[in-house]
Coordinates of C-alpha atoms in Angstrom, one line a residue:
X6 CA 52.1 -19.5 -42.7
X7 CA 53.8 -16.0 -43.1
X8 CA 50.8 -14.4 -41.8
X9 CA 50.9 -16.6 -38.6
X10 CA 54.5 -16.0 -38.1
X11 CA 54.0 -12.2 -38.3
X12 CA 51.1 -12.4 -35.9
X13 CA 53.2 -14.3 -33.3
X14 CA 56.0 -11.8 -33.7
X15 CA 53.7 -9.0 -32.9
X16 CA 52.3 -10.7 -29.9
X17 CA 55.8 -10.6 -28.4
X18 CA 55.8 -6.9 -28.3
X19 CA 53.3 -7.0 -25.4
X20 CA 55.7 -8.4 -22.7
X21 CA 58.5 -6.4 -24.3
X22 CA 56.5 -3.1 -24.0
X23 CA 55.5 -4.1 -20.3
X24 CA 59.1 -4.8 -19.2
X25 CA 60.4 -1.6 -20.8
X26 CA 57.7 0.5 -19.0
X27 CA 58.3 -1.4 -15.8
X28 CA 62.0 -0.8 -15.8
X29 CA 61.4 2.8 -16.5
X30 CA 59.0 3.2 -13.7
X31 CA 60.9 1.1 -11.2
X32 CA 64.1 3.1 -12.1
X33 CA 62.2 6.4 -11.5
X34 CA 60.8 5.3 -8.2
X35 CA 64.1 4.2 -6.8
X36 CA 65.7 7.5 -7.9
X37 CA 62.9 9.5 -6.6
X38 CA 62.8 7.6 -3.2
X39 CA 66.7 8.3 -2.8
X40 CA 66.2 12.1 -3.5
X41 CA 63.3 12.1 -1.3
X42 CA 65.2 10.8 1.7
X43 CA 68.1 13.3 1.0
X44 CA 65.9 16.3 0.7
X45 CA 63.7 15.2 3.7
X46 CA 66.9 15.0 5.9
X47 CA 67.6 18.6 4.6
X48 CA 64.2 19.8 5.6
X49 CA 64.4 18.3 9.0
X50 CA 67.9 20.0 9.4
X51 CA 66.3 23.4 8.4
X52 CA 63.3 22.8 10.7
X53 CA 65.7 22.2 13.7
X54 CA 67.5 25.5 12.9
X55 CA 64.4 27.5 12.6
X56 CA 63.2 26.1 16.0
X57 CA 66.6 26.6 17.6
X58 CA 66.5 30.3 16.4
X59 CA 63.1 30.7 18.1
X60 CA 64.3 29.0 21.3
X61 CA 67.3 31.3 21.4
X62 CA 65.0 34.4 21.2
X63 CA 62.6 33.1 23.8
X64 CA 65.6 32.3 26.0
X65 CA 67.1 35.9 25.3
X66 CA 63.8 37.3 26.5
X67 CA 63.9 35.3 29.6
X68 CA 67.4 36.3 30.5
X69 CA 66.6 39.9 29.9
X70 CA 63.7 39.8 32.3
X71 CA 65.8 38.0 34.8
X72 CA 68.5 40.7 34.5
X73 CA 65.8 43.4 34.9
X74 CA 64.4 41.7 38.0
X75 CA 67.9 41.5 39.8
X76 CA 68.5 45.2 38.8
X77 CA 65.1 46.1 40.4
X78 CA 66.0 44.5 43.6
X79 CA 69.3 46.3 43.7
X80 CA 67.4 49.6 43.8
X81 CA 68.5 51.5 46.9
X82 CA 65.0 52.5 47.9
X83 CA 63.6 49.0 47.4
X84 CA 66.4 47.5 49.5
X85 CA 65.9 50.0 52.2
X86 CA 62.2 49.0 52.4
X87 CA 62.7 45.4 52.5
X88 CA 65.3 45.5 55.1
X89 CA 63.5 48.0 57.4
X90 CA 61.6 46.1 60.1
X91 CA 60.2 49.1 62.3
X92 CA 58.9 52.6 61.4
X93 CA 58.5 55.7 63.6
X94 CA 54.7 55.7 63.1
X95 CA 52.0 54.4 60.8
X96 CA 52.1 57.6 58.6
X97 CA 55.8 56.9 58.0
X98 CA 55.1 53.3 57.0
X99 CA 52.1 54.4 54.7
X100 CA 54.3 57.0 52.9
X101 CA 57.0 54.5 52.4
X102 CA 54.6 52.0 50.8
X103 CA 53.3 54.6 48.4
X104 CA 56.9 55.6 47.5
X105 CA 57.8 52.0 46.7
X106 CA 54.6 51.6 44.7
X107 CA 55.5 54.7 42.7
X108 CA 59.0 53.2 42.3
X109 CA 57.6 50.0 41.0
X110 CA 55.4 51.9 38.5
X111 CA 58.4 53.7 37.3
X112 CA 60.2 50.4 36.6
X113 CA 57.2 49.2 34.6
X114 CA 57.8 52.0 32.2
X115 CA 61.3 50.9 31.6
X116 CA 60.1 48.0 29.5
X117 CA 57.1 48.0 27.3
X118 CA 56.5 44.2 27.8
X119 CA 56.3 44.5 31.5
X120 CA 52.7 45.3 32.6
X121 CA 52.8 45.3 36.3
X122 CA 55.2 44.4 39.2
X123 CA 54.3 43.0 42.6
X124 CA 56.3 42.9 45.8
X125 CA 55.2 40.2 48.2
X126 CA 56.7 40.0 51.8
X127 CA 54.8 37.8 54.2
X128 CA 55.8 40.2 57.1
X129 CA 54.5 43.3 55.4
X130 CA 51.7 44.5 53.1
X131 CA 51.6 43.3 49.4
X132 CA 52.7 46.3 47.2
X133 CA 51.3 46.1 43.5
X134 CA 51.9 48.6 40.8
X135 CA 48.3 48.2 39.5
X136 CA 46.3 48.6 42.8
X137 CA 46.6 51.1 45.7
X138 CA 44.3 49.2 48.1
X139 CA 46.4 46.7 50.0
X140 CA 43.4 44.2 50.4
X141 CA 43.0 44.1 46.7
X142 CA 46.7 43.9 46.2
X143 CA 46.9 41.0 48.5
X144 CA 44.3 39.1 46.3
X145 CA 47.1 38.7 43.6
X146 CA 49.1 36.4 45.9
X147 CA 46.1 34.4 46.6
X148 CA 45.3 33.4 43.1
X149 CA 45.4 29.8 42.0
X150 CA 48.4 30.1 39.7
X151 CA 50.7 31.7 42.4
X152 CA 49.8 28.9 44.9
X153 CA 50.4 26.1 42.5
X154 CA 53.6 27.8 41.5
X155 CA 54.9 27.9 45.1
X156 CA 54.0 24.3 45.7
X157 CA 56.2 23.2 42.8
X158 CA 59.3 25.7 42.9
X159 CA 60.5 28.9 44.3
X160 CA 61.6 30.9 41.3
X161 CA 61.2 30.8 37.6
X162 CA 58.5 31.6 35.0
X163 CA 54.9 30.7 35.7
X164 CA 52.1 29.4 33.4
X165 CA 49.8 31.7 31.4
X166 CA 47.2 33.4 33.6
X167 CA 45.2 36.5 34.3
X168 CA 45.8 38.9 37.4
X169 CA 43.6 39.0 40.5
X170 CA 41.4 41.6 38.9
X171 CA 40.8 39.5 35.9
X172 CA 41.6 42.4 33.7
X173 CA 43.3 42.6 30.4
X174 CA 45.2 39.9 28.5
X175 CA 46.8 36.9 30.0
X176 CA 50.3 37.2 31.4
X177 CA 53.4 35.0 32.0
X178 CA 55.0 35.9 35.4
X179 CA 58.6 35.8 36.5
X180 CA 58.8 35.0 40.2
X181 CA 62.1 35.9 41.9
X182 CA 62.8 35.2 45.7
X183 CA 64.8 38.0 47.3
X184 CA 67.0 38.5 50.3
X185 CA 68.6 41.4 52.2
X186 CA 72.2 42.4 51.5
X187 CA 72.8 42.1 55.2
X188 CA 71.1 38.7 55.7
X189 CA 71.5 36.9 52.3
X190 CA 70.6 33.5 53.7
X191 CA 67.2 34.6 54.9
X192 CA 64.5 34.9 52.2
X193 CA 62.3 37.8 52.8
X194 CA 59.6 37.5 50.0
X195 CA 59.0 37.2 46.2
X196 CA 59.2 39.8 43.5
X197 CA 56.6 39.1 40.8
X198 CA 57.0 40.6 37.3
X199 CA 54.1 40.2 35.0
X200 CA 55.1 40.0 31.4
X201 CA 52.9 40.6 28.4
X202 CA 52.5 37.5 26.2
X203 CA 52.8 39.5 23.2
X204 CA 56.6 39.7 23.5
X205 CA 56.7 35.9 23.3
X206 CA 53.7 35.4 20.9
X207 CA 55.3 37.7 18.3
X208 CA 58.4 35.4 18.0
X209 CA 56.4 32.2 18.2
X210 CA 53.7 33.3 15.6
X211 CA 56.4 33.8 13.0
X212 CA 58.0 30.4 13.8
X213 CA 54.7 28.4 14.1
X214 CA 53.8 29.2 10.5
X215 CA 56.5 26.9 9.3
X216 CA 55.1 23.7 11.1
X217 CA 51.6 21.8 11.2
X218 CA 51.6 22.1 15.0
X219 CA 53.6 24.2 17.3
X220 CA 53.7 24.1 21.3
X221 CA 55.4 26.1 24.0
X222 CA 55.5 23.9 27.1
X223 CA 56.4 24.7 30.7
X224 CA 57.6 21.9 32.9
X225 CA 56.4 19.3 30.5
X226 CA 52.7 19.8 31.3
X227 CA 51.6 23.4 31.0
X228 CA 50.9 24.6 27.5
X229 CA 51.9 28.3 27.2
X230 CA 51.3 28.4 23.4
X231 CA 49.5 26.2 20.8
X232 CA 49.0 26.5 17.2
X233 CA 47.5 23.4 15.4
X234 CA 46.6 23.7 11.7
X235 CA 45.7 20.0 11.1
X236 CA 43.8 19.2 14.4
X237 CA 46.3 16.6 15.6
X238 CA 44.9 14.9 18.5
X239 CA 47.8 14.1 20.7
X240 CA 48.8 14.3 24.4
X241 CA 51.8 16.7 24.2
X242 CA 53.0 15.6 27.6
X243 CA 53.6 12.1 26.2
X244 CA 55.5 13.5 23.4
X245 CA 57.9 15.6 25.3
X246 CA 58.6 12.8 27.8
X247 CA 58.8 10.1 25.3
X248 CA 62.4 10.1 25.2
X249 CA 64.9 11.5 27.8
X250 CA 67.4 13.4 25.5
X251 CA 70.2 15.4 26.9
X252 CA 70.8 17.4 23.7
X253 CA 69.1 20.8 23.5
X254 CA 67.3 19.9 20.1
X255 CA 66.4 16.5 18.9
X256 CA 63.9 14.7 16.5
X257 CA 61.2 12.1 17.1
X258 CA 60.0 10.3 14.0
X259 CA 56.5 8.9 13.6
X260 CA 54.4 7.3 10.9
X261 CA 52.6 10.6 10.0
X262 CA 55.5 13.0 10.3
X263 CA 58.2 14.0 12.9
X264 CA 58.5 16.0 16.1
X265 CA 61.3 18.5 16.8
X266 CA 61.9 19.5 20.4
X267 CA 64.0 22.3 21.6
X268 CA 64.8 22.3 25.4
X269 CA 65.4 25.4 27.5
X270 CA 66.1 23.7 30.9
X271 CA 67.1 26.9 32.7
X272 CA 63.4 28.0 32.6
X273 CA 61.7 24.6 32.3
X274 CA 60.6 25.5 28.7
X275 CA 60.3 23.4 25.6
X276 CA 59.5 24.4 22.0
X277 CA 57.8 21.4 20.3
X278 CA 56.9 21.5 16.5
X279 CA 55.4 18.8 14.4
X280 CA 55.8 18.5 10.6
X281 CA 53.4 16.1 8.9
X282 CA 54.0 14.0 5.9
X283 CA 51.6 16.2 3.9
X284 CA 53.6 19.3 4.5
X285 CA 56.9 17.4 3.7
X286 CA 55.2 16.3 0.4
X287 CA 54.2 20.0 -0.4
X288 CA 57.8 21.0 0.2
X289 CA 59.0 18.4 -2.2
X290 CA 56.3 18.8 -4.9
X291 CA 59.0 20.2 -7.3
X292 CA 60.9 16.8 -7.0
X293 CA 57.8 14.8 -7.4
X294 CA 56.7 16.8 -10.5
X295 CA 60.2 16.4 -12.1
X296 CA 60.1 12.6 -11.6
X297 CA 56.5 12.1 -12.7
X298 CA 57.2 14.3 -15.8
X299 CA 60.3 12.2 -16.6
X300 CA 58.5 8.9 -16.2
X301 CA 55.4 10.2 -18.1
X302 CA 57.7 11.2 -21.0
X303 CA 59.5 7.9 -21.0
X304 CA 56.2 5.9 -20.8
X305 CA 54.7 8.1 -23.5
X306 CA 57.5 7.4 -25.8
X307 CA 57.3 3.6 -25.3
X308 CA 53.5 3.7 -26.0
X309 CA 53.9 5.9 -29.0
X310 CA 56.3 3.4 -30.4
X311 CA 54.6 0.1 -29.2
X312 CA 50.9 0.7 -29.2
X313 CA 50.4 0.9 -32.9
X314 CA 52.2 -2.3 -33.3
X315 CA 50.1 -4.3 -30.9
X316 CA 46.7 -2.7 -31.3
X317 CA 45.9 -4.7 -34.4
X318 CA 46.0 -7.9 -32.4
X319 CA 44.7 -6.6 -29.0
X320 CA 41.7 -4.7 -30.2
X321 CA 40.0 -7.7 -31.8
X322 CA 40.5 -9.9 -28.9
X323 CA 39.2 -7.1 -26.5
X324 CA 36.1 -6.8 -28.8
X325 CA 35.5 -10.6 -28.4
X326 CA 35.9 -10.4 -24.8
X327 CA 33.3 -7.7 -24.6
X328 CA 30.8 -9.6 -26.7
X329 CA 31.3 -12.7 -24.7
X330 CA 30.7 -10.7 -21.5
X331 CA 27.3 -9.5 -23.0
X332 CA 26.3 -12.9 -23.7
X333 CA 27.2 -14.0 -20.0
X334 CA 24.8 -11.3 -18.9
X335 CA 21.9 -12.5 -21.1
X336 CA 22.3 -10.4 -24.2
X337 CA 22.1 -12.8 -27.1
X338 CA 22.1 -10.2 -29.8
X339 CA 25.9 -9.9 -29.5
X340 CA 27.9 -10.3 -32.8
X341 CA 31.6 -10.1 -33.5
X342 CA 33.4 -9.9 -36.8
X343 CA 37.1 -9.9 -37.3
X344 CA 39.0 -10.4 -40.6
X345 CA 42.5 -9.2 -39.6
X346 CA 43.9 -12.8 -39.2
X347 CA 42.8 -16.2 -40.0
X348 CA 42.7 -17.4 -36.4
X349 CA 40.4 -14.5 -35.5
X350 CA 38.2 -15.0 -38.4
X351 CA 37.6 -18.6 -37.4
X352 CA 36.9 -17.6 -33.8
X353 CA 34.4 -14.9 -34.8
X354 CA 32.5 -17.3 -37.1
X355 CA 32.3 -20.0 -34.4
X356 CA 31.3 -17.4 -31.8
X357 CA 28.5 -16.0 -33.8
X358 CA 27.2 -19.4 -34.7
X359 CA 27.2 -20.4 -31.1
X360 CA 25.3 -17.2 -29.9
X361 CA 22.7 -17.8 -32.7
X362 CA 21.9 -21.3 -31.7
X363 CA 21.9 -20.6 -28.0
X364 CA 19.6 -17.7 -28.6
X365 CA 17.1 -19.9 -30.7
X366 CA 17.3 -22.6 -28.1
X367 CA 16.5 -20.3 -25.3
X368 CA 13.6 -18.8 -27.0
X369 CA 12.1 -22.2 -27.7
X370 CA 12.4 -23.1 -23.9
X371 CA 10.8 -19.7 -22.8
X372 CA 7.8 -20.2 -25.3
X373 CA 7.3 -23.8 -23.9
X374 CA 7.7 -23.0 -20.3
X375 CA 5.3 -19.9 -20.7
X376 CA 2.7 -22.1 -22.5
X377 CA 3.0 -24.9 -19.9
X378 CA 2.7 -22.5 -16.8
X379 CA -0.3 -20.6 -18.4
X380 CA -2.0 -24.0 -19.1
X381 CA -1.3 -25.2 -15.5
X382 CA -2.6 -21.9 -14.1
X383 CA -5.8 -22.1 -15.9
X384 CA -6.4 -25.7 -14.9
X385 CA -5.5 -25.2 -11.3
X386 CA -7.7 -22.0 -10.9
X387 CA -10.6 -23.6 -12.6
X388 CA -10.8 -26.8 -10.5
X389 CA -13.5 -27.0 -7.9
X390 CA -13.5 -29.9 -5.4
X391 CA -16.7 -31.9 -5.9
X392 CA -16.8 -32.6 -2.1
X393 CA -16.9 -28.9 -1.5
X394 CA -19.9 -28.5 -4.0
X395 CA -21.7 -31.4 -2.3
X396 CA -21.2 -29.9 1.1
X397 CA -22.3 -26.4 0.1
X398 CA -25.5 -27.8 -1.6
X399 CA -26.3 -29.8 1.5
X400 CA -25.9 -26.7 3.6
X401 CA -28.3 -24.9 1.2
X402 CA -30.9 -27.7 1.5
X403 CA -30.5 -27.8 5.4
X404 CA -31.1 -24.1 5.5
X405 CA -34.1 -24.3 3.1
X406 CA -35.8 -26.9 5.1
X407 CA -35.5 -24.8 8.3
X408 CA -37.1 -21.9 6.3
X409 CA -34.1 -19.7 6.6
X410 CA -34.4 -18.0 3.1
X411 CA -32.1 -15.0 3.8
X412 CA -29.3 -17.5 4.9
X413 CA -29.9 -19.5 1.6
X414 CA -29.6 -16.3 -0.5
X415 CA -26.2 -15.4 1.4
X416 CA -24.8 -18.8 1.0
X417 CA -25.7 -19.1 -2.6
X418 CA -24.5 -15.6 -3.5
X419 CA -21.2 -16.3 -1.9
X420 CA -20.9 -19.7 -3.6
X421 CA -21.6 -18.0 -7.0
X422 CA -18.8 -15.5 -6.4
X423 CA -16.3 -18.4 -5.6
X424 CA -17.3 -20.2 -8.8
X425 CA -17.0 -17.1 -10.9
X426 CA -13.5 -16.5 -9.5
X427 CA -12.7 -20.1 -10.2
X428 CA -13.6 -19.9 -13.8
X429 CA -12.4 -16.5 -14.7
X430 CA -10.1 -17.1 -17.8
X431 CA -7.3 -15.2 -19.4
X432 CA -3.6 -14.4 -18.6
X433 CA -4.4 -10.9 -17.5
X434 CA -6.5 -12.5 -14.5
X435 CA -3.3 -14.1 -13.2
X436 CA -3.2 -11.1 -10.7
X437 CA -5.8 -9.5 -8.3
X438 CA -5.9 -6.7 -5.9
X439 CA -5.7 -7.2 -2.1
X440 CA -9.3 -5.9 -2.0
X441 CA -10.4 -8.5 -4.5
X442 CA -8.5 -11.4 -2.6
X443 CA -10.1 -10.2 0.7
X444 CA -13.6 -10.2 -1.0
X445 CA -13.2 -13.9 -2.2
X446 CA -12.0 -14.8 1.2
X447 CA -15.0 -13.2 3.0
X448 CA -17.3 -15.1 0.7
X449 CA -15.6 -18.4 1.5
X450 CA -15.7 -17.5 5.3
X451 CA -19.5 -16.8 4.9
X452 CA -20.1 -20.4 3.6
X453 CA -17.9 -22.1 6.1
X454 CA -19.7 -20.1 9.0
X455 CA -22.9 -22.1 8.4
X456 CA -20.9 -25.4 8.3
X457 CA -18.8 -24.8 11.4
X458 CA -20.7 -22.3 13.7
X459 CA -18.6 -20.9 16.4
X460 CA -15.7 -23.2 15.6
X461 CA -13.2 -20.5 14.7
X462 CA -12.5 -16.8 14.5
X463 CA -10.8 -15.1 11.7
X464 CA -9.0 -11.8 12.4
X465 CA -8.1 -9.6 9.6
X466 CA -5.3 -6.9 10.0
X467 CA -5.0 -5.2 6.8
X468 CA -3.5 -1.8 6.0
X469 CA -5.6 0.3 4.1
X470 CA -2.6 1.4 1.9
X471 CA -2.3 -2.2 0.6
X472 CA -5.9 -2.7 -0.7
X473 CA -5.1 -1.7 -4.2
X474 CA -1.7 -3.5 -4.3
X475 CA -1.4 -6.3 -7.0
X476 CA -0.7 -9.9 -6.0
X477 CA -1.1 -13.3 -7.7
X478 CA -4.8 -14.3 -7.8
X479 CA -6.1 -16.9 -5.5
X480 CA -3.2 -16.8 -3.1
X481 CA -4.9 -15.7 0.3
X482 CA -8.0 -17.9 0.5
X483 CA -6.2 -21.2 0.1
X484 CA -3.9 -20.3 3.0
X485 CA -6.8 -19.4 5.4
X486 CA -8.6 -22.6 4.2
X487 CA -5.6 -24.7 5.1
X488 CA -5.4 -23.0 8.6
X489 CA -9.0 -23.7 9.3
X490 CA -9.3 -27.3 7.8
X491 CA -5.9 -28.7 8.8
X492 CA -5.1 -26.5 11.7
X493 CA -8.3 -25.6 13.6
X494 CA -10.9 -28.1 12.8
X495 CA -8.4 -31.1 13.3
X496 CA -7.8 -29.7 16.9
X497 CA -10.1 -30.2 19.8
X498 CA -10.0 -26.6 21.0
X499 CA -13.3 -25.0 21.7
X500 CA -12.5 -21.9 19.5
X501 CA -9.7 -21.6 16.8
X502 CA -8.2 -18.4 15.8
X503 CA -6.7 -17.5 12.4
X504 CA -4.9 -14.1 12.1
X505 CA -4.3 -12.6 8.6
X506 CA -1.9 -9.7 8.5
X507 CA -1.3 -7.7 5.4
X508 CA 1.3 -4.7 5.5
X509 CA 3.0 -2.3 3.1
X510 CA 6.8 -2.7 3.7
X511 CA 8.1 -0.1 1.2
X512 CA 9.5 -2.5 -1.4
X513 CA 7.3 -5.4 -0.8
X514 CA 3.8 -6.5 0.5
X515 CA 4.0 -8.5 3.6
X516 CA 1.3 -11.4 4.0
X517 CA 1.1 -13.5 7.2
X518 CA -1.5 -16.2 8.1
X519 CA -1.2 -18.0 11.4
X520 CA -3.5 -20.2 13.5
X521 CA -3.6 -21.6 16.9
X522 CA -4.3 -25.1 15.6
X523 CA -2.5 -28.4 15.9
X524 CA 0.6 -27.1 14.1
X525 CA 2.9 -29.2 11.9
X526 CA 6.0 -31.1 12.1
X527 CA 9.3 -29.5 11.1
X528 CA 10.1 -31.9 8.4
X529 CA 6.8 -31.3 6.8
X530 CA 7.0 -27.6 6.8
X531 CA 10.5 -27.9 5.3
X532 CA 9.0 -30.2 2.6
X533 CA 6.2 -27.6 1.8
X534 CA 8.9 -24.7 1.5
X535 CA 10.9 -26.9 -1.0
X536 CA 7.8 -27.1 -3.1
X537 CA 7.1 -30.9 -2.5
X538 CA 3.4 -31.8 -3.1
X539 CA 1.8 -33.4 0.0
X540 CA -1.7 -34.9 0.6
X541 CA -4.0 -32.0 1.4
X542 CA -7.2 -34.0 2.2
X543 CA -10.6 -33.9 0.4
X544 CA -12.1 -31.0 2.2
X545 CA -10.3 -28.3 0.2
X546 CA -12.5 -26.1 -2.2
X547 CA -9.7 -25.9 -4.8
X548 CA -6.6 -28.0 -5.4
X549 CA -4.4 -25.1 -5.0
X550 CA -2.1 -26.1 -2.2
X551 CA 1.0 -24.5 -0.7
X552 CA 3.5 -26.1 -3.2
X553 CA 1.4 -24.5 -6.2
X554 CA 1.4 -21.0 -4.4
X555 CA 5.1 -21.3 -3.9
X556 CA 5.7 -22.4 -7.4
X557 CA 3.7 -19.5 -8.8
X558 CA 5.6 -17.0 -6.6
X559 CA 9.0 -18.3 -7.8
X560 CA 7.8 -18.3 -11.4
X561 CA 6.5 -14.7 -11.4
X562 CA 9.1 -13.1 -9.1
X563 CA 12.1 -15.5 -8.9
X564 CA 14.5 -14.7 -6.0
X565 CA 12.9 -11.5 -5.1
X566 CA 10.0 -13.3 -3.2
X567 CA 10.2 -15.0 0.2
X568 CA 8.0 -17.8 1.5
X569 CA 8.6 -19.1 5.0
X570 CA 6.7 -21.6 7.2
X571 CA 7.4 -21.7 10.9
X572 CA 5.9 -22.4 14.2
X573 CA 3.5 -19.7 15.3
X574 CA 3.7 -18.2 18.7
X575 CA -0.1 -18.8 18.9
X576 CA 0.7 -22.6 18.8
X577 CA -0.1 -23.5 15.2
X578 CA 1.7 -22.7 11.9
X579 CA 2.9 -19.2 10.6
X580 CA 3.2 -18.6 6.9
X581 CA 5.3 -15.6 6.1
X582 CA 5.1 -14.3 2.4
X583 CA 6.9 -11.2 0.9
X584 CA 5.6 -10.1 -2.5
X585 CA 7.7 -7.4 -4.5
X586 CA 5.9 -4.4 -5.7

């Protein structure tokens, strides 16, 4: 009784150990989740500050360029040119244009990021710091980007583009419409300053490293800058127009991360950055490592204390479960021995006795079934229908009286082959090759040709690769015989057709026999497929019907074989057999 009480006491340690570990893990998860949310908010705040700094720098570049453009338009020589309407002669006009172009070139040297300047006045020639030829200069204001820009707005920054000469890197242009001091309400044209992207890209490249995806958007549609490390498939226009926020910088949360959007409405710019959950997790790896280490140490401490106490009971039960699992899978050599406690000793002795008795019983059944099947196989394969012998001998006598000695030899030879196959003994002869099965079939057909001349035609479609494949013996001839006797000859058609198809289908051999005879009722076919023996008539050579073929296949191959009877497209019956290799 003391041992029993001691055993029950130790069994109580299992739920106690589980509860302690569960409480420890649950506490760790809750604490970790709390600090995760706190530090995530801190990370979002830091990302917002980084994006705001980048936005302020970009805005500063834009304001500098805007100031530079206004200063350029205040130039006395340029003002004189844009307000002068008439010149003394053509030479004076050309000379003035060259002076203005030199002046624009001089201004490009004032800023490293300014690559060229263009003065476009509809009433005068286009002056471009990059091109002397006025026709080629005029091409710049015919480009697609400039036409699109003027359709949407009058001033501001353009999308990224190349110049009309299609030379160099891409630019971002600042377009500023100008007026005369004397007529401030009358627009005279546009001043276009092409800015090298590098001044923007240097700022954005540093900032983009802190995010998984980073965009610089113009007017909610044109992407001026893009860096996507994770290949995020998203329509950025949908993101920036998802919420109409009035604040300069705001956050959009999603399942896989969050977006931060910084707006520069003065120039129609938006900086859009995405931070994914994976990057957030990487940032907080130290927190995850700390809590995992804490939980691990706590669990380890519980296990070190509890496991030795419960293993003496748990291990024998696990061993018994494994042995029972072996028995369920067919391994009857399983054995279990446990002497720890009285209860386990009784269980082990009962289990071993049960397995021993079950193993002996199954072996007796296997021996009985094997002997019975072998005996039935020999009897079935050795039986020859007396009516068939009578009909063959009558055919021989008829041919002999007609003096057809060669035909008598052929019929007799084929009959001898069939008798030899029928009386072939031994368990090893339960199988034959496809080639041997076809040979027996041809001998049978040779005999039947003399009895039923021109009554039917047998078509053999046999793949050469299958000739050496092994199948159960005497399986093909009975199927063809059934098709002829019960399908073709019972019909009134002038000529019947029996098709035999044998193919190699990788893991199995496919055999099909079909005819264009009278066919068979659906109920009768279903009965045959279920193995029900039915009256086959007296004209068969052997008493090996479809139920016997089906039972042999199931005995030899189990569920790996298939036997299907159905209506043939030819009108009769189709028998479909799959024999595993």
